[in-house]
Amino acid sequence: PDGKYVVSGSWDKTIRIWDVETGRTVFGSSEQPGSIYSVAFSPQDGVERIVSGTLNHTIQILDARTGGVTDAFKGHTACVSSTTFSPDGKYVVSGSWDRTIRIWDTSTAQQVAIGPLKGHTDLVWSVAFSPDGKHIVSGSQDKTIRIWDAKSGKIVTKPFEGHTDAVRSVVFSPDGDRVASASRDGTVRIWTVELLKFVDLGTL
């Protein structure tokens, strides 16, 4: 969050932290139980906590100073391809090849009561929270982008369609008014999400 470090996860089952200025590894974790598909720092704890998603279906919270696993979340039945913390660090959202999205409470290491978010018809490649933590955006092999209410788990807009191949990465803009998506079709698209303002007011 302070821009001083980058965390990376690899097919070689390791997680590393790099100093941005020197390019040197400042920490390398011991081998994890599966190849790493996703890593992210907690926005609230600096470099103290990292979340990872692995090929062996597991999500882990690691202490970035020691590499020790502090929590493990289990529930997905296929590769966890995307993981990230909510803006306040209290939750983790994960996307998986099992076509579901799950939200986890970091204080209990359990899924939130709404259960898995279902709607994509193929594997989920990427998930991200909106800057205010109220919504989640997801990109899928089914070529669509969907936006979900993080509290209810319901889809709040029609799927964003336009890509002609898998959507591999999605992210909200810092103001939450747009979503950027990158696809295997070789394009990056930017979508407006002004409709969400009306959804939040309860008029739809």
JSON list of N, CA and C in Angstrom, two decimals, residues 82-126:
[
{"chain": "A", "resi": 82, "resn": "SER", "atom": "N", "xyz": [-7.98, -15.90, -8.18]},
{"chain": "A", "resi": 82, "resn": "SER", "atom": "CA", "xyz": [-7.92, -14.49, -7.83]},
{"chain": "A", "resi": 82, "resn": "SER", "atom": "C", "xyz": [-8.32, -14.29, -6.37]},
{"chain": "A", "resi": 83, "resn": "THR", "atom": "N", "xyz": [-7.54, -13.49, -5.65]},
{"chain": "A", "resi": 83, "resn": "THR", "atom": "CA", "xyz": [-7.85, -13.17, -4.25]},
{"chain": "A", "resi": 83, "resn": "THR", "atom": "C", "xyz": [-7.44, -11.74, -3.97]},
{"chain": "A", "resi": 84, "resn": "THR", "atom": "N", "xyz": [-8.22, -11.07, -3.14]},
{"chain": "A", "resi": 84, "resn": "THR", "atom": "CA", "xyz": [-7.82, -9.73, -2.71]},
{"chain": "A", "resi": 84, "resn": "THR", "atom": "C", "xyz": [-8.59, -9.34, -1.45]},
{"chain": "A", "resi": 85, "resn": "PHE", "atom": "N", "xyz": [-8.01, -8.44, -0.68]},
{"chain": "A", "resi": 85, "resn": "PHE", "atom": "CA", "xyz": [-8.66, -7.93, 0.53]},
{"chain": "A", "resi": 85, "resn": "PHE", "atom": "C", "xyz": [-9.67, -6.85, 0.18]},
{"chain": "A", "resi": 86, "resn": "SER", "atom": "N", "xyz": [-10.67, -6.69, 1.05]},
{"chain": "A", "resi": 86, "resn": "SER", "atom": "CA", "xyz": [-11.55, -5.53, 0.98]},
{"chain": "A", "resi": 86, "resn": "SER", "atom": "C", "xyz": [-10.76, -4.29, 1.40]},
{"chain": "A", "resi": 87, "resn": "PRO", "atom": "N", "xyz": [-11.24, -3.10, 1.07]},
{"chain": "A", "resi": 87, "resn": "PRO", "atom": "CA", "xyz": [-10.50, -1.89, 1.40]},
{"chain": "A", "resi": 87, "resn": "PRO", "atom": "C", "xyz": [-10.19, -1.73, 2.89]},
{"chain": "A", "resi": 88, "resn": "ASP", "atom": "N", "xyz": [-11.07, -2.26, 3.76]},
{"chain": "A", "resi": 88, "resn": "ASP", "atom": "CA", "xyz": [-10.82, -2.14, 5.20]},
{"chain": "A", "resi": 88, "resn": "ASP", "atom": "C", "xyz": [-10.04, -3.33, 5.76]},
{"chain": "A", "resi": 89, "resn": "GLY", "atom": "N", "xyz": [-9.70, -4.30, 4.90]},
{"chain": "A", "resi": 89, "resn": "GLY", "atom": "CA", "xyz": [-8.92, -5.46, 5.33]},
{"chain": "A", "resi": 89, "resn": "GLY", "atom": "C", "xyz": [-9.69, -6.51, 6.11]},
{"chain": "A", "resi": 90, "resn": "LYS", "atom": "N", "xyz": [-11.00, -6.32, 6.29]},
{"chain": "A", "resi": 90, "resn": "LYS", "atom": "CA", "xyz": [-11.78, -7.25, 7.11]},
{"chain": "A", "resi": 90, "resn": "LYS", "atom": "C", "xyz": [-12.26, -8.48, 6.34]},
{"chain": "A", "resi": 91, "resn": "TYR", "atom": "N", "xyz": [-12.25, -8.37, 5.02]},
{"chain": "A", "resi": 91, "resn": "TYR", "atom": "CA", "xyz": [-12.76, -9.48, 4.21]},
{"chain": "A", "resi": 91, "resn": "TYR", "atom": "C", "xyz": [-11.79, -9.79, 3.07]},
{"chain": "A", "resi": 92, "resn": "VAL", "atom": "N", "xyz": [-11.92, -11.00, 2.56]},
{"chain": "A", "resi": 92, "resn": "VAL", "atom": "CA", "xyz": [-11.20, -11.42, 1.36]},
{"chain": "A", "resi": 92, "resn": "VAL", "atom": "C", "xyz": [-12.23, -11.92, 0.37]},
{"chain": "A", "resi": 93, "resn": "VAL", "atom": "N", "xyz": [-12.08, -11.54, -0.89]},
{"chain": "A", "resi": 93, "resn": "VAL", "atom": "CA", "xyz": [-12.92, -12.10, -1.94]},
{"chain": "A", "resi": 93, "resn": "VAL", "atom": "C", "xyz": [-12.05, -12.99, -2.82]},
{"chain": "A", "resi": 94, "resn": "SER", "atom": "N", "xyz": [-12.61, -14.10, -3.25]},
{"chain": "A", "resi": 94, "resn": "SER", "atom": "CA", "xyz": [-11.86, -15.04, -4.08]},
{"chain": "A", "resi": 94, "resn": "SER", "atom": "C", "xyz": [-12.70, -15.48, -5.27]},
{"chain": "A", "resi": 95, "resn": "GLY", "atom": "N", "xyz": [-12.04, -15.68, -6.39]},
{"chain": "A", "resi": 95, "resn": "GLY", "atom": "CA", "xyz": [-12.67, -16.22, -7.59]},
{"chain": "A", "resi": 95, "resn": "GLY", "atom": "C", "xyz": [-11.98, -17.52, -7.96]},
{"chain": "A", "resi": 96, "resn": "SER", "atom": "N", "xyz": [-12.73, -18.45, -8.52]},
{"chain": "A", "resi": 96, "resn": "SER", "atom": "CA", "xyz": [-12.19, -19.80, -8.72]},
{"chain": "A", "resi": 96, "resn": "SER", "atom": "C", "xyz": [-12.61, -20.41, -10.05]},
{"chain": "A", "resi": 97, "resn": "TRP", "atom": "N", "xyz": [-11.87, -21.42, -10.44]},
{"chain": "A", "resi": 97, "resn": "TRP", "atom": "CA", "xyz": [-12.23, -22.20, -11.62]},
{"chain": "A", "resi": 97, "resn": "TRP", "atom": "C", "xyz": [-13.49, -23.03, -11.37]},
{"chain": "A", "resi": 98, "resn": "ASP", "atom": "N", "xyz": [-13.95, -23.09, -10.12]},
{"chain": "A", "resi": 98, "resn": "ASP", "atom": "CA", "xyz": [-15.22, -23.80, -9.86]},
{"chain": "A", "resi": 98, "resn": "ASP", "atom": "C", "xyz": [-16.44, -22.94, -10.20]},
{"chain": "A", "resi": 99, "resn": "ARG", "atom": "N", "xyz": [-16.18, -21.76, -10.80]},
{"chain": "A", "resi": 99, "resn": "ARG", "atom": "CA", "xyz": [-17.21, -20.84, -11.30]},
{"chain": "A", "resi": 99, "resn": "ARG", "atom": "C", "xyz": [-17.88, -20.03, -10.19]},
{"chain": "A", "resi": 100, "resn": "THR", "atom": "N", "xyz": [-17.37, -20.10, -8.98]},
{"chain": "A", "resi": 100, "resn": "THR", "atom": "CA", "xyz": [-17.97, -19.35, -7.89]},
{"chain": "A", "resi": 100, "resn": "THR", "atom": "C", "xyz": [-17.04, -18.25, -7.40]},
{"chain": "A", "resi": 101, "resn": "ILE", "atom": "N", "xyz": [-17.67, -17.30, -6.70]},
{"chain": "A", "resi": 101, "resn": "ILE", "atom": "CA", "xyz": [-16.96, -16.23, -6.00]},
{"chain": "A", "resi": 101, "resn": "ILE", "atom": "C", "xyz": [-17.35, -16.36, -4.53]},
{"chain": "A", "resi": 102, "resn": "ARG", "atom": "N", "xyz": [-16.38, -16.25, -3.66]},
{"chain": "A", "resi": 102, "resn": "ARG", "atom": "CA", "xyz": [-16.66, -16.40, -2.23]},
{"chain": "A", "resi": 102, "resn": "ARG", "atom": "C", "xyz": [-16.08, -15.22, -1.46]},
{"chain": "A", "resi": 103, "resn": "ILE", "atom": "N", "xyz": [-16.77, -14.85, -0.39]},
{"chain": "A", "resi": 103, "resn": "ILE", "atom": "CA", "xyz": [-16.31, -13.77, 0.49]},
{"chain": "A", "resi": 103, "resn": "ILE", "atom": "C", "xyz": [-16.03, -14.37, 1.85]},
{"chain": "A", "resi": 104, "resn": "TRP", "atom": "N", "xyz": [-14.88, -14.03, 2.42]},
{"chain": "A", "resi": 104, "resn": "TRP", "atom": "CA", "xyz": [-14.42, -14.62, 3.67]},
{"chain": "A", "resi": 104, "resn": "TRP", "atom": "C", "xyz": [-14.21, -13.54, 4.72]},
{"chain": "A", "resi": 105, "resn": "ASP", "atom": "N", "xyz": [-14.60, -13.85, 5.94]},
{"chain": "A", "resi": 105, "resn": "ASP", "atom": "CA", "xyz": [-14.38, -12.96, 7.08]},
{"chain": "A", "resi": 105, "resn": "ASP", "atom": "C", "xyz": [-13.00, -13.28, 7.64]},
{"chain": "A", "resi": 106, "resn": "THR", "atom": "N", "xyz": [-12.08, -12.33, 7.61]},
{"chain": "A", "resi": 106, "resn": "THR", "atom": "CA", "xyz": [-10.71, -12.61, 8.05]},
{"chain": "A", "resi": 106, "resn": "THR", "atom": "C", "xyz": [-10.60, -12.80, 9.56]},
{"chain": "A", "resi": 107, "resn": "SER", "atom": "N", "xyz": [-11.61, -12.35, 10.32]},
{"chain": "A", "resi": 107, "resn": "SER", "atom": "CA", "xyz": [-11.55, -12.52, 11.77]},
{"chain": "A", "resi": 107, "resn": "SER", "atom": "C", "xyz": [-11.95, -13.92, 12.21]},
{"chain": "A", "resi": 108, "resn": "THR", "atom": "N", "xyz": [-12.74, -14.60, 11.37]},
{"chain": "A", "resi": 108, "resn": "THR", "atom": "CA", "xyz": [-13.21, -15.95, 11.71]},
{"chain": "A", "resi": 108, "resn": "THR", "atom": "C", "xyz": [-12.68, -17.03, 10.78]},
{"chain": "A", "resi": 109, "resn": "ALA", "atom": "N", "xyz": [-12.08, -16.62, 9.65]},
{"chain": "A", "resi": 109, "resn": "ALA", "atom": "CA", "xyz": [-11.61, -17.55, 8.62]},
{"chain": "A", "resi": 109, "resn": "ALA", "atom": "C", "xyz": [-12.74, -18.39, 8.05]},
{"chain": "A", "resi": 110, "resn": "GLN", "atom": "N", "xyz": [-13.95, -17.83, 8.04]},
{"chain": "A", "resi": 110, "resn": "GLN", "atom": "CA", "xyz": [-15.12, -18.52, 7.52]},
{"chain": "A", "resi": 110, "resn": "GLN", "atom": "C", "xyz": [-15.75, -17.70, 6.40]},
{"chain": "A", "resi": 111, "resn": "GLN", "atom": "N", "xyz": [-16.49, -18.39, 5.53]},
{"chain": "A", "resi": 111, "resn": "GLN", "atom": "CA", "xyz": [-17.26, -17.67, 4.52]},
{"chain": "A", "resi": 111, "resn": "GLN", "atom": "C", "xyz": [-18.36, -16.86, 5.18]},
{"chain": "A", "resi": 112, "resn": "VAL", "atom": "N", "xyz": [-18.69, -15.74, 4.58]},
{"chain": "A", "resi": 112, "resn": "VAL", "atom": "CA", "xyz": [-19.81, -14.96, 5.09]},
{"chain": "A", "resi": 112, "resn": "VAL", "atom": "C", "xyz": [-21.10, -15.73, 4.80]},
{"chain": "A", "resi": 113, "resn": "ALA", "atom": "N", "xyz": [-22.16, -15.36, 5.48]},
{"chain": "A", "resi": 113, "resn": "ALA", "atom": "CA", "xyz": [-23.39, -16.13, 5.47]},
{"chain": "A", "resi": 113, "resn": "ALA", "atom": "C", "xyz": [-24.06, -16.24, 4.11]},
{"chain": "A", "resi": 114, "resn": "ILE", "atom": "N", "xyz": [-23.80, -15.29, 3.20]},
{"chain": "A", "resi": 114, "resn": "ILE", "atom": "CA", "xyz": [-24.50, -15.33, 1.91]},
{"chain": "A", "resi": 114, "resn": "ILE", "atom": "C", "xyz": [-24.04, -16.50, 1.04]},
{"chain": "A", "resi": 115, "resn": "GLY", "atom": "N", "xyz": [-22.93, -17.14, 1.40]},
{"chain": "A", "resi": 115, "resn": "GLY", "atom": "CA", "xyz": [-22.48, -18.30, 0.65]},
{"chain": "A", "resi": 115, "resn": "GLY", "atom": "C", "xyz": [-21.85, -17.94, -0.68]},
{"chain": "A", "resi": 116, "resn": "PRO", "atom": "N", "xyz": [-21.58, -18.95, -1.53]},
{"chain": "A", "resi": 116, "resn": "PRO", "atom": "CA", "xyz": [-20.93, -18.68, -2.82]},
{"chain": "A", "resi": 116, "resn": "PRO", "atom": "C", "xyz": [-21.79, -17.81, -3.72]},
{"chain": "A", "resi": 117, "resn": "LEU", "atom": "N", "xyz": [-21.15, -16.92, -4.47]},
{"chain": "A", "resi": 117, "resn": "LEU", "atom": "CA", "xyz": [-21.82, -16.10, -5.46]},
{"chain": "A", "resi": 117, "resn": "LEU", "atom": "C", "xyz": [-21.76, -16.84, -6.79]},
{"chain": "A", "resi": 118, "resn": "LYS", "atom": "N", "xyz": [-22.94, -17.14, -7.34]},
{"chain": "A", "resi": 118, "resn": "LYS", "atom": "CA", "xyz": [-23.00, -17.94, -8.57]},
{"chain": "A", "resi": 118, "resn": "LYS", "atom": "C", "xyz": [-23.72, -17.17, -9.66]},
{"chain": "A", "resi": 119, "resn": "GLY", "atom": "N", "xyz": [-23.23, -17.31, -10.88]},
{"chain": "A", "resi": 119, "resn": "GLY", "atom": "CA", "xyz": [-23.82, -16.62, -12.02]},
{"chain": "A", "resi": 119, "resn": "GLY", "atom": "C", "xyz": [-23.00, -16.80, -13.27]},
{"chain": "A", "resi": 120, "resn": "HIS", "atom": "N", "xyz": [-21.67, -16.86, -13.12]},
{"chain": "A", "resi": 120, "resn": "HIS", "atom": "CA", "xyz": [-20.81, -17.12, -14.27]},
{"chain": "A", "resi": 120, "resn": "HIS", "atom": "C", "xyz": [-21.00, -18.55, -14.74]},
{"chain": "A", "resi": 121, "resn": "THR", "atom": "N", "xyz": [-20.92, -18.74, -16.05]},
{"chain": "A", "resi": 121, "resn": "THR", "atom": "CA", "xyz": [-21.12, -20.07, -16.63]},
{"chain": "A", "resi": 121, "resn": "THR", "atom": "C", "xyz": [-19.80, -20.77, -16.96]},
{"chain": "A", "resi": 122, "resn": "ASP", "atom": "N", "xyz": [-18.70, -20.13, -16.60]},
{"chain": "A", "resi": 122, "resn": "ASP", "atom": "CA", "xyz": [-17.38, -20.74, -16.80]},
{"chain": "A", "resi": 122, "resn": "ASP", "atom": "C", "xyz": [-16.47, -20.23, -15.69]},
{"chain": "A", "resi": 123, "resn": "LEU", "atom": "N", "xyz": [-15.23, -20.67, -15.69]},
{"chain": "A", "resi": 123, "resn": "LEU", "atom": "CA", "xyz": [-14.33, -20.35, -14.58]},
{"chain": "A", "resi": 123, "resn": "LEU", "atom": "C", "xyz": [-14.15, -18.85, -14.41]},
{"chain": "A", "resi": 124, "resn": "VAL", "atom": "N", "xyz": [-13.94, -18.44, -13.16]},
{"chain": "A", "resi": 124, "resn": "VAL", "atom": "CA", "xyz": [-13.73, -17.03, -12.82]},
{"chain": "A", "resi": 124, "resn": "VAL", "atom": "C", "xyz": [-12.23, -16.76, -12.76]},
{"chain": "A", "resi": 125, "resn": "TRP", "atom": "N", "xyz": [-11.79, -15.76, -13.51]},
{"chain": "A", "resi": 125, "resn": "TRP", "atom": "CA", "xyz": [-10.37, -15.43, -13.56]},
{"chain": "A", "resi": 125, "resn": "TRP", "atom": "C", "xyz": [-9.96, -14.30, -12.62]},
{"chain": "A", "resi": 126, "resn": "SER", "atom": "N", "xyz": [-10.86, -13.35, -12.38]},
{"chain": "A", "resi": 126, "resn": "SER", "atom": "CA", "xyz": [-10.43, -12.16, -11.66]},
{"chain": "A", "resi": 126, "resn": "SER", "atom": "C", "xyz": [-11.58, -11.57, -10.85]}
]
